[in-house]
PDB file of C-alpha atoms in Angstrom:
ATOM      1  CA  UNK S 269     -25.869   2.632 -48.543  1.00 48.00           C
ATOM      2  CA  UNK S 270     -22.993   1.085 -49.959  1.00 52.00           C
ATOM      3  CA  UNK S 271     -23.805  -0.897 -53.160  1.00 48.00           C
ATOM      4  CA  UNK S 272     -22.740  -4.475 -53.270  1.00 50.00           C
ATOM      5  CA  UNK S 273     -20.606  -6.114 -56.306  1.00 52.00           C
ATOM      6  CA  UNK S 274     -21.211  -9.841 -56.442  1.00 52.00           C
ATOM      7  CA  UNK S 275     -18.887 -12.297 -57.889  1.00 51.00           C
ATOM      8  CA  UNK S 276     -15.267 -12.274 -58.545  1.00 56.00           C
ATOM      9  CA  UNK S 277     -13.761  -9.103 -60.246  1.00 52.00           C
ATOM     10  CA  UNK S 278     -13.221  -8.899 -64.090  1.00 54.00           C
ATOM     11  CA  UNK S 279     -10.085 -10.832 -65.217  1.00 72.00           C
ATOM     12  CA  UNK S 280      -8.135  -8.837 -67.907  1.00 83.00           C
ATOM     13  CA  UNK S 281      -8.286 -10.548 -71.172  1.00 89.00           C
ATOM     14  CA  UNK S 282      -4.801 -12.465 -71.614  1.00 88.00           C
ATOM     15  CA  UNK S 283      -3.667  -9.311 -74.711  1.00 93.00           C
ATOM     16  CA  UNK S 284      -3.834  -6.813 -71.806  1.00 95.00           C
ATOM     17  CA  UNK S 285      -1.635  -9.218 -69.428  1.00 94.00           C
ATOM     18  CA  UNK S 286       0.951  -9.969 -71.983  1.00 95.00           C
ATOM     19  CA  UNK S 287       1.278  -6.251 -72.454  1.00 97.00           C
ATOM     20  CA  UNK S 288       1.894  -5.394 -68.429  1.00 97.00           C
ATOM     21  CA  UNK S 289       3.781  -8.727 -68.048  1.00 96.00           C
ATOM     22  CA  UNK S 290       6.400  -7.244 -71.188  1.00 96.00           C
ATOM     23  CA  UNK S 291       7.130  -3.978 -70.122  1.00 97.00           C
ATOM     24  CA  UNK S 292       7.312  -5.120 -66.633  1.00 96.00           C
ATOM     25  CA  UNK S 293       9.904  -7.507 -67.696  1.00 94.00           C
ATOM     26  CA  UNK S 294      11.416  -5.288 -69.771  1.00 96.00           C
ATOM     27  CA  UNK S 295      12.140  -3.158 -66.234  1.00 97.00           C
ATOM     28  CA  UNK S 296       9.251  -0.640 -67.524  1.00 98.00           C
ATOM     29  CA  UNK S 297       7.759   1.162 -63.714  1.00 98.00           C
ATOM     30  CA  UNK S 298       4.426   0.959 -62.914  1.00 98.00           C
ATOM     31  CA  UNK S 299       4.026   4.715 -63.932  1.00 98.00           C
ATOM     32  CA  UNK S 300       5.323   4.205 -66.499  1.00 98.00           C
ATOM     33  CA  UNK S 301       3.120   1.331 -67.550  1.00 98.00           C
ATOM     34  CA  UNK S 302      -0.247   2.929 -66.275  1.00 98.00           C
ATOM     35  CA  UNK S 303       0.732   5.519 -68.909  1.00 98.00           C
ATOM     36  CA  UNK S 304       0.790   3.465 -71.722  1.00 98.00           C
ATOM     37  CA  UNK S 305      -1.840   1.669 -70.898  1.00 98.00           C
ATOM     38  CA  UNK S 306      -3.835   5.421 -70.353  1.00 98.00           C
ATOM     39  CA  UNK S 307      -2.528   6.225 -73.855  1.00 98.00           C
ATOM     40  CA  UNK S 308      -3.598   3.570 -75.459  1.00 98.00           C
ATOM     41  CA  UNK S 309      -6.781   3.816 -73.986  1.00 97.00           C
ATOM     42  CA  UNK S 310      -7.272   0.202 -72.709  1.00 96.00           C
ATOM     43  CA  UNK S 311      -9.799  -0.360 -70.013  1.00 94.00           C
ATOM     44  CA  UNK S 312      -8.607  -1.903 -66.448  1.00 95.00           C
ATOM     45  CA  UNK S 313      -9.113  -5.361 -65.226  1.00 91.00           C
ATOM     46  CA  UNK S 314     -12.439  -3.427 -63.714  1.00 90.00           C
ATOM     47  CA  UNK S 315     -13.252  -2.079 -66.522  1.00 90.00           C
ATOM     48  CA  UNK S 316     -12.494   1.423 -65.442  1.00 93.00           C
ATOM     49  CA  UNK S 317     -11.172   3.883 -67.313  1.00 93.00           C
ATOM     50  CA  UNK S 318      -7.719   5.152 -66.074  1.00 97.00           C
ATOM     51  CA  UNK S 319      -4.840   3.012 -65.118  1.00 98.00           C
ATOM     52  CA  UNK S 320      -2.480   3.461 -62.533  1.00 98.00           C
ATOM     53  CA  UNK S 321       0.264   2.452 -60.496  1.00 98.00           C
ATOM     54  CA  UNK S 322      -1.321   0.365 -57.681  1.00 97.00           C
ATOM     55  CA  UNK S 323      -3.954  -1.246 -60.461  1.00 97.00           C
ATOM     56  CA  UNK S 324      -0.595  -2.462 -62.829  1.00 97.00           C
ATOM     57  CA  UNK S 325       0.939  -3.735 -59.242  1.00 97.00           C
ATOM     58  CA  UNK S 326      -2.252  -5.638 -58.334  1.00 95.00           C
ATOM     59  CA  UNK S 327      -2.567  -6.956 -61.731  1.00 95.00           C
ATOM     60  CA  UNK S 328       1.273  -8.164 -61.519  1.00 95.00           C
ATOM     61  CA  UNK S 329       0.138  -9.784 -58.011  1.00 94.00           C
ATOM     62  CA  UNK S 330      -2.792 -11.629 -59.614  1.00 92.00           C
ATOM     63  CA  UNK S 331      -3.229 -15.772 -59.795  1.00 89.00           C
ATOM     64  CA  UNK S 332      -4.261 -14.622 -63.429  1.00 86.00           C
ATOM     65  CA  UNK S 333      -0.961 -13.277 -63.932  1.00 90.00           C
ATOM     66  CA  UNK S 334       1.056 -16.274 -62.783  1.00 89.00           C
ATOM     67  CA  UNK S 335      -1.028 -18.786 -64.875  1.00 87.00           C
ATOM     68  CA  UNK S 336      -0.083 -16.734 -67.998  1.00 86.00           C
ATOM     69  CA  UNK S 337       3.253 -16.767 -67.367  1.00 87.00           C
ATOM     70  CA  UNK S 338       3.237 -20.359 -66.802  1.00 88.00           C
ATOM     71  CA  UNK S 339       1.206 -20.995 -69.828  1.00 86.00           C
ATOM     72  CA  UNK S 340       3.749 -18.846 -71.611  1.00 83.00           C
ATOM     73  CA  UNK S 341       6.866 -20.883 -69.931  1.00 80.00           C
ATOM     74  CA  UNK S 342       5.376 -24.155 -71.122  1.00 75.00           C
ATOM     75  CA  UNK S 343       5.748 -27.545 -69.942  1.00 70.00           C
TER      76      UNK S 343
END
């Protein structure tokens, strides 16, 4: 039996964003970035415990992610 999640998944607080967004910008690769993120021990948007490349490309994909960065562009 497969168990059932309900609701939308965990959004990743708006610190953990502005660090993906960053080194993404910055030309940092997704390996690279699951690293750091490993290293520094911060949790995924799930909540999980290890990062890695497709989870940093999802995040980058995310309607969460382009809200922050138009919050961050301004009006």
């Amino acid at each position: 039996m497969i168990a059932k999640t309900g609701g939308r998944p965990k959004q990743c607080p708006d610190s953990i964003v502005a660090i993906v967004v960053d080194m993404s910008l910055k030309g940092q690769s997704l390996a690279r970035i699951a690293n750091a993120m490993n290293a520094a021990g911060y949790q995924t948007p799930s909540g999980g415990d290890a990062w890695n490349r497709r989870i940093v490309f999802d995040l980058l994909h995310t309607r969460h992610v382009q809200l922050y960065l138009a919050k961050e562009a301004g009006p």
